Coordinates of C-alpha atoms and ligand atoms in Angstrom, one line a residue:
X44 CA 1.8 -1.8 -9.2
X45 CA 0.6 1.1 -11.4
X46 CA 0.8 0.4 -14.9
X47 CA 0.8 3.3 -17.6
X48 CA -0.5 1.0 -20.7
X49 CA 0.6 3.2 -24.3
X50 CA -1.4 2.3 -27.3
X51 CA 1.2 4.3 -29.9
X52 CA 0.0 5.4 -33.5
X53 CA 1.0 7.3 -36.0
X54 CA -1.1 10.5 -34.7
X55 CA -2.5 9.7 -31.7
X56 CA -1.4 7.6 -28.3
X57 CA -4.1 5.7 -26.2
X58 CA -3.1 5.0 -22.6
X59 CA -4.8 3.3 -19.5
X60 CA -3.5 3.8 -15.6
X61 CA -4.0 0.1 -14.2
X62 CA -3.5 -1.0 -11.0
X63 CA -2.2 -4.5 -11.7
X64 CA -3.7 -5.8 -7.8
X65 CA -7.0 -4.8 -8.4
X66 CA -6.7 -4.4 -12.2
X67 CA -9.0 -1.4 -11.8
X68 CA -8.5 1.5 -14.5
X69 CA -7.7 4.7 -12.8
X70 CA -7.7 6.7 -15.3
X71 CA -7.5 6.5 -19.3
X72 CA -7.2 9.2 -22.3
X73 CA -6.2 9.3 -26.3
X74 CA -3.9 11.9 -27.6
X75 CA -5.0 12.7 -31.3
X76 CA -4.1 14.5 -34.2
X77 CA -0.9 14.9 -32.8
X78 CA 1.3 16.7 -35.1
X79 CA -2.1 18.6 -36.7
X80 CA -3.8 20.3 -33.9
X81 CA -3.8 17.8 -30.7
X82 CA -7.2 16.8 -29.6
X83 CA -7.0 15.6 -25.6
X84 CA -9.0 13.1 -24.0
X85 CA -9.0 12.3 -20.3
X86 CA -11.0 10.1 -18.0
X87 CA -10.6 9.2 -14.3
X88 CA -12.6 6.1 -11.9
X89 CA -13.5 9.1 -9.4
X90 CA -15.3 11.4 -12.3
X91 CA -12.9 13.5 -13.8
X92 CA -13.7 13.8 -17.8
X93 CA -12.0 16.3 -20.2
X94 CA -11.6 17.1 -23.8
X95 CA -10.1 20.1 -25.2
X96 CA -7.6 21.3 -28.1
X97 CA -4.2 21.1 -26.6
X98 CA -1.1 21.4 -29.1
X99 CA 0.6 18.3 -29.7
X100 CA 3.0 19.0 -32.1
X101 CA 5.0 15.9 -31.1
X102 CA 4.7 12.0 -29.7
X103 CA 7.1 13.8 -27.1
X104 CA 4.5 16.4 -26.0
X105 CA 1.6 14.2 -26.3
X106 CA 3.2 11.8 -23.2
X107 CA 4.2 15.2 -21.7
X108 CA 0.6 16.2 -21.4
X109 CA -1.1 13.2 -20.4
X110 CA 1.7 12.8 -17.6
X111 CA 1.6 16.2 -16.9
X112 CA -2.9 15.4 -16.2
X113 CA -1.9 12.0 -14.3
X114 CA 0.1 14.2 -11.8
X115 CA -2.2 17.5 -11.5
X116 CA -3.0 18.2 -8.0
X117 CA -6.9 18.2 -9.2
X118 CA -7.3 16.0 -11.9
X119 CA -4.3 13.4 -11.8
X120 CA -4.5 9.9 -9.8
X121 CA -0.8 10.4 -8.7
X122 CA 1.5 12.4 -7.0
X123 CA 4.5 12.3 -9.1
X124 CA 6.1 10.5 -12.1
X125 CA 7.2 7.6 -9.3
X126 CA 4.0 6.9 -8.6
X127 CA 3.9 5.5 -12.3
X128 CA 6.0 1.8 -11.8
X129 CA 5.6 0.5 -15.0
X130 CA 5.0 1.5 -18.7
X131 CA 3.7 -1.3 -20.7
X132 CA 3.6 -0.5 -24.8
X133 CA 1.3 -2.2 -27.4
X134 CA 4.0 -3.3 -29.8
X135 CA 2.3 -4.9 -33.1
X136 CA 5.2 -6.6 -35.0
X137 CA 7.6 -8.1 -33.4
X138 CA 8.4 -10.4 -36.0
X139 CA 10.0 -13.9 -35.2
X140 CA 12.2 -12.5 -32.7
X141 CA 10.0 -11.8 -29.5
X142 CA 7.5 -14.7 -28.7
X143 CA 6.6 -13.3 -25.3
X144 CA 6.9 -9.4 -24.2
X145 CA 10.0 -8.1 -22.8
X146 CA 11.7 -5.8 -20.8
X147 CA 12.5 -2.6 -23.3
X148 CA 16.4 -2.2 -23.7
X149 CA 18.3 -0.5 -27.0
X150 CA 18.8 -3.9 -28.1
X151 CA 14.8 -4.4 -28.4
X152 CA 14.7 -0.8 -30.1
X153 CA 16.8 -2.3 -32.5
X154 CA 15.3 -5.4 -33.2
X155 CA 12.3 -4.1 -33.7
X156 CA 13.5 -1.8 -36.1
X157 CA 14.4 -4.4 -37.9
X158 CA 10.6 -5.3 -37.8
X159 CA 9.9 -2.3 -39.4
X160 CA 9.7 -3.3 -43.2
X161 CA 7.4 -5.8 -41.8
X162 CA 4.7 -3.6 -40.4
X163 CA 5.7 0.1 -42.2
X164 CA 2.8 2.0 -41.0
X165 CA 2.7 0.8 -37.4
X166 CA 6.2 -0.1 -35.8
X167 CA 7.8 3.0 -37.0
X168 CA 4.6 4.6 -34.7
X169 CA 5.2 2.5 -32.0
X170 CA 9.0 2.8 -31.8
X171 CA 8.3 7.0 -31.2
X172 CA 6.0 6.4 -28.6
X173 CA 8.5 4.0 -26.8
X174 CA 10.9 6.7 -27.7
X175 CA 9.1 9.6 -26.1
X176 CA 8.2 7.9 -23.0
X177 CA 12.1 6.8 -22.3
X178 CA 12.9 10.5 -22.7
X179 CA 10.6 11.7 -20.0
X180 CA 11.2 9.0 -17.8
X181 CA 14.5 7.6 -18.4
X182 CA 14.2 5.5 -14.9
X183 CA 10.7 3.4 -15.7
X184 CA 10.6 0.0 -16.3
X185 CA 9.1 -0.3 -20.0
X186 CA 7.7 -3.6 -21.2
X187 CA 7.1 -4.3 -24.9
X188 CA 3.8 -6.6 -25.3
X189 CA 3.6 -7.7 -28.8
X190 CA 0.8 -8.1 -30.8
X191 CA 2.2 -11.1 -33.0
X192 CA 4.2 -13.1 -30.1
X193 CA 0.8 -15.3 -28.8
X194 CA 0.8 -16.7 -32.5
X195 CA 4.8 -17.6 -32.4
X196 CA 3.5 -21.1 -31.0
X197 CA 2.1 -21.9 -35.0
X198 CA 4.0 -24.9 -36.3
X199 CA 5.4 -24.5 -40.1
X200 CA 2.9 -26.4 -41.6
X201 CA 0.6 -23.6 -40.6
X202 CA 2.6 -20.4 -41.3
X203 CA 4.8 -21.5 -44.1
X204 CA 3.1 -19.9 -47.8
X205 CA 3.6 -22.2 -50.7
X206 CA 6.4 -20.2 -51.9
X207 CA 9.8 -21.3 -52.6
X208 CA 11.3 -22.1 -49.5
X209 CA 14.3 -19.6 -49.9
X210 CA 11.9 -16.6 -49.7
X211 CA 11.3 -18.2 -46.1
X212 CA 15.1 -18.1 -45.3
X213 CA 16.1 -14.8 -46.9
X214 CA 13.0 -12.6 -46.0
X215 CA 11.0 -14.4 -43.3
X216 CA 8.2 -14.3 -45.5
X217 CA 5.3 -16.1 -43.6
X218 CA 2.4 -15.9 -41.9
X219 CA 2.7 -13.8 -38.4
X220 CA -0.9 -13.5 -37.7
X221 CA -2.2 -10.4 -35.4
X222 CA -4.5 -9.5 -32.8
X223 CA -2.4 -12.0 -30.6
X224 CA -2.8 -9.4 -27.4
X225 CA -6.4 -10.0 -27.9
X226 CA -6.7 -13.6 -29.0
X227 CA -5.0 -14.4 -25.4
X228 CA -7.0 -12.3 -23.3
X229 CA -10.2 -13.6 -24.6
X230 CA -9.4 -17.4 -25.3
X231 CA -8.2 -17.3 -21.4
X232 CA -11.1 -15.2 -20.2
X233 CA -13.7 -17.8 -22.0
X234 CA -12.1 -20.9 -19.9
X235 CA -12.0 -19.3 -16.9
X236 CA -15.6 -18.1 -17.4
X237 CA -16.7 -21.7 -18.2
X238 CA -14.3 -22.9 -15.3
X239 CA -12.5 -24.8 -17.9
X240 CA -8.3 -25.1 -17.9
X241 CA -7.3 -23.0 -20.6
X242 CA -4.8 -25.8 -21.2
X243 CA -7.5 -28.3 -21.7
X244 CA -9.6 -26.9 -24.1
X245 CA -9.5 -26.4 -28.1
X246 CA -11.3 -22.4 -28.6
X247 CA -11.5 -20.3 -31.8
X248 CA -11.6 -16.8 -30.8
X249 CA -13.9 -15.0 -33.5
X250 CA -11.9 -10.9 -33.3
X251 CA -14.7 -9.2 -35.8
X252 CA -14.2 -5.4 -35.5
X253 CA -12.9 -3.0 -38.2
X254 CA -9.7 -5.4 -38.7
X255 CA -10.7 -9.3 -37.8
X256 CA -9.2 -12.3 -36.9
X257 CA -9.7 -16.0 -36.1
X258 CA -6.6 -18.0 -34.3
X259 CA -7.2 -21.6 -33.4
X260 CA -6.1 -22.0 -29.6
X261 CA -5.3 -26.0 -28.6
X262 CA -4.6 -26.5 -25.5
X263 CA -3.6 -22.5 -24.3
X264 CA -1.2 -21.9 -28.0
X265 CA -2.1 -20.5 -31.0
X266 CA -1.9 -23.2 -33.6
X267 CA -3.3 -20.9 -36.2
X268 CA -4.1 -17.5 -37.4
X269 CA -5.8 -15.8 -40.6
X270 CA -4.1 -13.4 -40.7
X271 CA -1.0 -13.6 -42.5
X272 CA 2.6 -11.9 -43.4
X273 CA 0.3 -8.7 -42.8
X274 CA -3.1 -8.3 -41.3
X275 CA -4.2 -8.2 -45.0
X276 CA -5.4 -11.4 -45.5
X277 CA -8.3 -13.8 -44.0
X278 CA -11.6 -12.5 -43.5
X279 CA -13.2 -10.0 -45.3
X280 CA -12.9 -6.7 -42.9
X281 CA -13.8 -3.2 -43.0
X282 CA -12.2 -1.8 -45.9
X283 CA -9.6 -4.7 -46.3
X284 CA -10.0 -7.7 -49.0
X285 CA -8.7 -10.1 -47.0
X286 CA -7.8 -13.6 -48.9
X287 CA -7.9 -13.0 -52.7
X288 CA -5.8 -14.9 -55.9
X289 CA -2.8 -12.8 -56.4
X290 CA -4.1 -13.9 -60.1
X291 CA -6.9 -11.5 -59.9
X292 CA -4.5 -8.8 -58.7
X293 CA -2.0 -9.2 -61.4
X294 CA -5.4 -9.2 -64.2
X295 CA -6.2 -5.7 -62.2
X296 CA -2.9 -4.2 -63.0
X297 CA -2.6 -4.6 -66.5
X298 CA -6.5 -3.7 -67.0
X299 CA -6.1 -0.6 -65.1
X300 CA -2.5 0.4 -65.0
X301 CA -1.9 0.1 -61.4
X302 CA 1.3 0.1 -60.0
X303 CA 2.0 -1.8 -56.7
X304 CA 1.4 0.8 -54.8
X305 CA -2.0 1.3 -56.1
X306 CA -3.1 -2.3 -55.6
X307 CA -2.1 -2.1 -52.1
X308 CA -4.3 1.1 -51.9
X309 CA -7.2 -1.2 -53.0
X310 CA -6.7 -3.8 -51.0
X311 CA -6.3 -2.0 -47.9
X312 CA -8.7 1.0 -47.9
X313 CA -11.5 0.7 -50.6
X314 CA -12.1 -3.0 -50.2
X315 CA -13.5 -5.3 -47.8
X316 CA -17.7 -4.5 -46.7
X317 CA -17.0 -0.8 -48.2
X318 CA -16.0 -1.9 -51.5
X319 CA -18.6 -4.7 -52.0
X320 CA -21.4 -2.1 -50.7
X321 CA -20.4 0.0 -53.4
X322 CA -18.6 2.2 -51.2
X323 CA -22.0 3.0 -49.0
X324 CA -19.9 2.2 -45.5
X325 CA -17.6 -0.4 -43.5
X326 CA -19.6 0.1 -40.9
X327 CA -21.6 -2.9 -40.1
X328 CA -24.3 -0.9 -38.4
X329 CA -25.1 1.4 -41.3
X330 CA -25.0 -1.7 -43.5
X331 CA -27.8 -3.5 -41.1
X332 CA -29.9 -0.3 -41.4
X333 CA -29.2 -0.3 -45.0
X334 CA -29.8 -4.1 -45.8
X335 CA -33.4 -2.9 -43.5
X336 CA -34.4 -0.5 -46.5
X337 CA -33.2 -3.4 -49.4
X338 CA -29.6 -2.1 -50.0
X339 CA -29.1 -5.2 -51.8
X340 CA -25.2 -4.9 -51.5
X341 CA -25.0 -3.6 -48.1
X342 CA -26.8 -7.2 -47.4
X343 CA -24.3 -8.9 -49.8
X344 CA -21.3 -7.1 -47.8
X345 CA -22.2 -8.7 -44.4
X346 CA -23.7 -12.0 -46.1
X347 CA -19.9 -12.4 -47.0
X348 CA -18.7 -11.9 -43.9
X349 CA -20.6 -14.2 -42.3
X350 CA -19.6 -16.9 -44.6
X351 CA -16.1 -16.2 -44.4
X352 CA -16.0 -16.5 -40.8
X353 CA -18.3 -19.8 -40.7
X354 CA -15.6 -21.0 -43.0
X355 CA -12.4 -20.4 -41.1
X356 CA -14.2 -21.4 -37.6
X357 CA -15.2 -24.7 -39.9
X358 CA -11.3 -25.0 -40.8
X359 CA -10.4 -24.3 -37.6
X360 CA -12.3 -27.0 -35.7
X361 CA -10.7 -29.6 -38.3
X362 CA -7.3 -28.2 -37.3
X363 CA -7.6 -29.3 -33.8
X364 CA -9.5 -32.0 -34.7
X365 CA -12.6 -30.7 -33.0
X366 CA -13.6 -27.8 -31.0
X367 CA -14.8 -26.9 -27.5
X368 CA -15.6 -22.7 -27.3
X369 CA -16.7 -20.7 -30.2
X370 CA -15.9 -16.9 -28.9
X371 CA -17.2 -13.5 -30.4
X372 CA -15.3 -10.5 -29.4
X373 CA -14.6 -6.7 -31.2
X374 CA -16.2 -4.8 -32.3
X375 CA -18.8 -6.6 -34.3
X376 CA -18.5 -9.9 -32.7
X377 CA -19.7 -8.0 -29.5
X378 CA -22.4 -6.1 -30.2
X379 CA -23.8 -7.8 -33.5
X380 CA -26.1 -10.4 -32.8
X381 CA -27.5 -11.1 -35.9
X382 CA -24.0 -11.5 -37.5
X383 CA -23.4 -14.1 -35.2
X384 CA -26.9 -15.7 -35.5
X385 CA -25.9 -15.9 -39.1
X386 CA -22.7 -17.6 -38.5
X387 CA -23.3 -20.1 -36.1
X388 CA -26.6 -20.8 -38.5
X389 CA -23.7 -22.4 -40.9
X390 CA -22.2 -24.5 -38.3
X391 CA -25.3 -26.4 -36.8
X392 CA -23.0 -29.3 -38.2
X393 CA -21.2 -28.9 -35.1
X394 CA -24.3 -29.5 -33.0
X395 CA -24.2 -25.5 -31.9
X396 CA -27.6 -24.0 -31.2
X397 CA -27.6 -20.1 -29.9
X398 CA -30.2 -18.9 -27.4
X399 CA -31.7 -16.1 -28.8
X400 CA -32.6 -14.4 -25.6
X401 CA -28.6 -15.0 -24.8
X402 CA -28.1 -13.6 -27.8
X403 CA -28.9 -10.5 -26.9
X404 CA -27.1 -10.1 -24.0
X405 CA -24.8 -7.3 -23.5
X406 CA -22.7 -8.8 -20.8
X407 CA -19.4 -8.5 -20.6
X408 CA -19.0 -12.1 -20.5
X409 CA -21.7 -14.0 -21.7
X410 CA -22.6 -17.9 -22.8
X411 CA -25.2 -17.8 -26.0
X412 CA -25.3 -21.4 -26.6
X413 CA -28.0 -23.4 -25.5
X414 CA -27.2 -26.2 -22.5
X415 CA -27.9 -29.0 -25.3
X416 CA -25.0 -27.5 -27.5
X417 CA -22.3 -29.7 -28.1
X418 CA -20.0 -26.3 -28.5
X419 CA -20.0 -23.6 -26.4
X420 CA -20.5 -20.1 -28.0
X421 CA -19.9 -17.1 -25.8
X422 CA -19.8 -13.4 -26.3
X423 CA -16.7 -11.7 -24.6
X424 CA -15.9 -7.8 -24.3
X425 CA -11.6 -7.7 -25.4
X426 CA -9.5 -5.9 -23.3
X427 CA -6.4 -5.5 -24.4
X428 CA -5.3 -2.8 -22.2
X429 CA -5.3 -5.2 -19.0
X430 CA -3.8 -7.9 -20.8
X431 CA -0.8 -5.4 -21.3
X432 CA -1.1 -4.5 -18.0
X433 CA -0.9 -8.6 -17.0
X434 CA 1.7 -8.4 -19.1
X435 CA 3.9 -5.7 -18.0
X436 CA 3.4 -6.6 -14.5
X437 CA 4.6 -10.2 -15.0
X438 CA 8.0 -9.2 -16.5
X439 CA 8.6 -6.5 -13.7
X440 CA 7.5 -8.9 -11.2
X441 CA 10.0 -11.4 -13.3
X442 CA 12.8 -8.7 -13.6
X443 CA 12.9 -7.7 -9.8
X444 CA 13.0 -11.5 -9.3
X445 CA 16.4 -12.1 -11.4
X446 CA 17.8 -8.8 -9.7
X447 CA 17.5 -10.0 -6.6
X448 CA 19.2 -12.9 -7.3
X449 CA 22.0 -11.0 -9.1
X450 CA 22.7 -9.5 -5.4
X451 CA 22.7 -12.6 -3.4
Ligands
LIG194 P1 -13.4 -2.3 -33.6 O1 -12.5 -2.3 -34.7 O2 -13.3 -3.5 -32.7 O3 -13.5 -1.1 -32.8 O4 -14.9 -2.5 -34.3 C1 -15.4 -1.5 -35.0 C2 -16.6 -2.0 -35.8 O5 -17.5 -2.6 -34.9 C3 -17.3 -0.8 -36.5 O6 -16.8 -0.6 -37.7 C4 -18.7 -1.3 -36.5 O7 -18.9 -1.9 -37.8 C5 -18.8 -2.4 -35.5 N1 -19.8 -2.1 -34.5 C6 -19.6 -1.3 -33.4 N2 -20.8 -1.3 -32.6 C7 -21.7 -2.1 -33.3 C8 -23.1 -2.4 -33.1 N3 -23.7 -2.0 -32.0 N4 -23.6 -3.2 -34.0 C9 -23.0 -3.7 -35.1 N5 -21.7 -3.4 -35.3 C10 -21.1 -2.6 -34.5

């Protein structure tokens, strides 16, 4: 099957042409600044590469152009809009109602809709790109992969706050945690890299890129997540604060005269490694080169990041009552190796040793713990495109199954 997999934001659309059999990409693009100007992106296996200015004044026209380049005679990989079997969207909240992807009907639309106070700035996004690809082809199977259903296996004692109860039952108010999409692909690409049986194994998948994550995954389900009722708190992460006393927050307000609003504003986009370095960068190579030239808090910035993670990995591990795969993926966790030197330095108490050669390995898959360690750490490239693709080709596979059944 090809699978068309849409990455929908507010002004731009990622997609990926996968063929689920051979799950090789055939061709993969980003719409951006839709709405502004339109910036087009376009990359196929056999060579083809564009960029140029294209007007996208709409989510509508963006899919029209990128189906309109899958289909050129030239530059396309297919002949026609049939050639596409499958559209598989990236859909990040899908609250407690979805905790597996499903077939896109109205009913979905309007459930997740209903999602929509819970994740403001990216369901509303999503729900246009589903929107836009139903208009232009009204016949394709869509699939909805959610970004929060791998953590809908976390018991209450893990996602319940220490609110009043009634908040809970009125508002849902809990802990969601994010980054599912990836969590699962990596967690099951680590076992079956080790040959292990990803329902036999206890792994904390380590997501470090410009948003991060932990989840604790027992036995194949997600038992735990840091992030919470929104991808706000945990770890410290790019320019978001991550876990912080609502105390604090409250002092802020009346110091400063911040509304709401205002706070959020902090704690979302001038937080995190950019607001401890003093605004010099959230990115964690210009805070390496920095920390080089004694940028004392561009060195503070990733110290605490490093320590936050060994902490939740250390909390983790107690959770399942031990641990069997430490995994690094994103972002940072793939390509930083002195960031995870520095974390798995804290949790020697866990009889982990790194290789350093390993280390340094830019595999896609690779094991940087030494034979004698009584963990195994491994470095592993996320992909959450094919897992969508998995994804959406399991519930078509799934859906022409109960059809057929239908008609005997
Ligand atoms: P992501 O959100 O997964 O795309 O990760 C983005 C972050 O990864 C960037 O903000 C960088 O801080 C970090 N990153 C990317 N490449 C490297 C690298 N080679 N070394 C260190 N950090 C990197």
């Amino acid at each position: 099957m090809r699978i068309l997999v849409i990455n929908s934001g507010s002004s731009s659309l990622k997609f990926q042409v996968i063929d689920s059999e051979t799950e090789e990409v055939l061709a993969k693009g980003l719409c951006e600044r839709i709405g502004i100007d339109g910036v087009f992106t376009y990359k196929t296996g056999n060579g083809v590469s564009i960029k140029e200015q294209i007007p996208m004044k709409t989510h509508t026209e963006a899919v029209h152009t990128l189906l309109d380049m899958l289909v050129d005679k030239e530059k396309g990989i297919a002949k026609d809009y049939s050639d596409i079997d499958v559209i598989g969207h990236r859909l990040v909240h899908g609250g407690e109602k979805f905790t597996g992807s499903v077939v896109i009907t109205d009913q979905v639309i309007d459930a997740m809709t209903e999602c929509n106070d819970l994740a403001p700035l990216h369901n509303p996004a999503n729900i246009i790109g589903v929107n836009a690809c139903r208009k232009l082809m009204p016949h394709t199977l869509m699939v909805g992969v959610f970004d929060t259903a791998f953590n809908q296996t976390m018991e209450p004692k893990a996602f319940l706050y220490g609110l009043p109860y009634r908040y809970y039952e009125k508002y849902k108010i809990r802990r969601y945690g994010f980054h599912g999409i990836s969590h699962k692909y990596v967690s099951q690409r680590a076992a079956e890299f080790l040959g292990q049986n990803p329902k036999r194994v206890k792994t904390i998948v380590c997501h470090l890129g410009n948003g991060a994550s932990i989840s604790a995954v027992k036995y194949g389900q997600v038992i735990d997540n840091s992030m919470g009722f929104t991808p706000l708190e945990g770890l410290v992460m790019g320019t978001r604060c991550g876990d912080v006393d609502p105390g604090a927050l409250e002092f802020l307000a009346k110091k400063e005269n911040l509304d709401f609003s205002q706070i959020m504003q902090i704690l979302n986009q001038e937080s995190g490694v950019l607001g401890i370095s003093k605004n010099f960068s959230s990115d964690f190579r210009e805070l390496k080169d920095a920390e080089i030239k004694y940028n004392e808090k561009a060195g503070l910035a990733r110290e605490i990041f490093s320590y936050k993670v060994a902490k939740y990995v250390g909390s983790y591990a107690a959770a399942m009552n031990g641990v069997d795969n430490i995994v690094f993926t994103a972002g940072i966790g793939e390509n930083d190796s002195d960031i995870r030197q520095e974390i798995c330095d804290y949790l020697e108490f866990l009889g982990i040793t790194i290789d350093e050669v390993k280390n340094r390995d830019q595999a896609e898959a690779v094991k940087i713990s030494t034979g004698s360690s009584k963990v195994n750490v491994l470095v592993i490239k996320t992909n959450e495109e094919l897992e969508i693709a998995r994804e959406a080709a399991a519930v078509a596979k799934q859906q022409k199954i109960s059809c057929s059944d239908e008609n005997t």
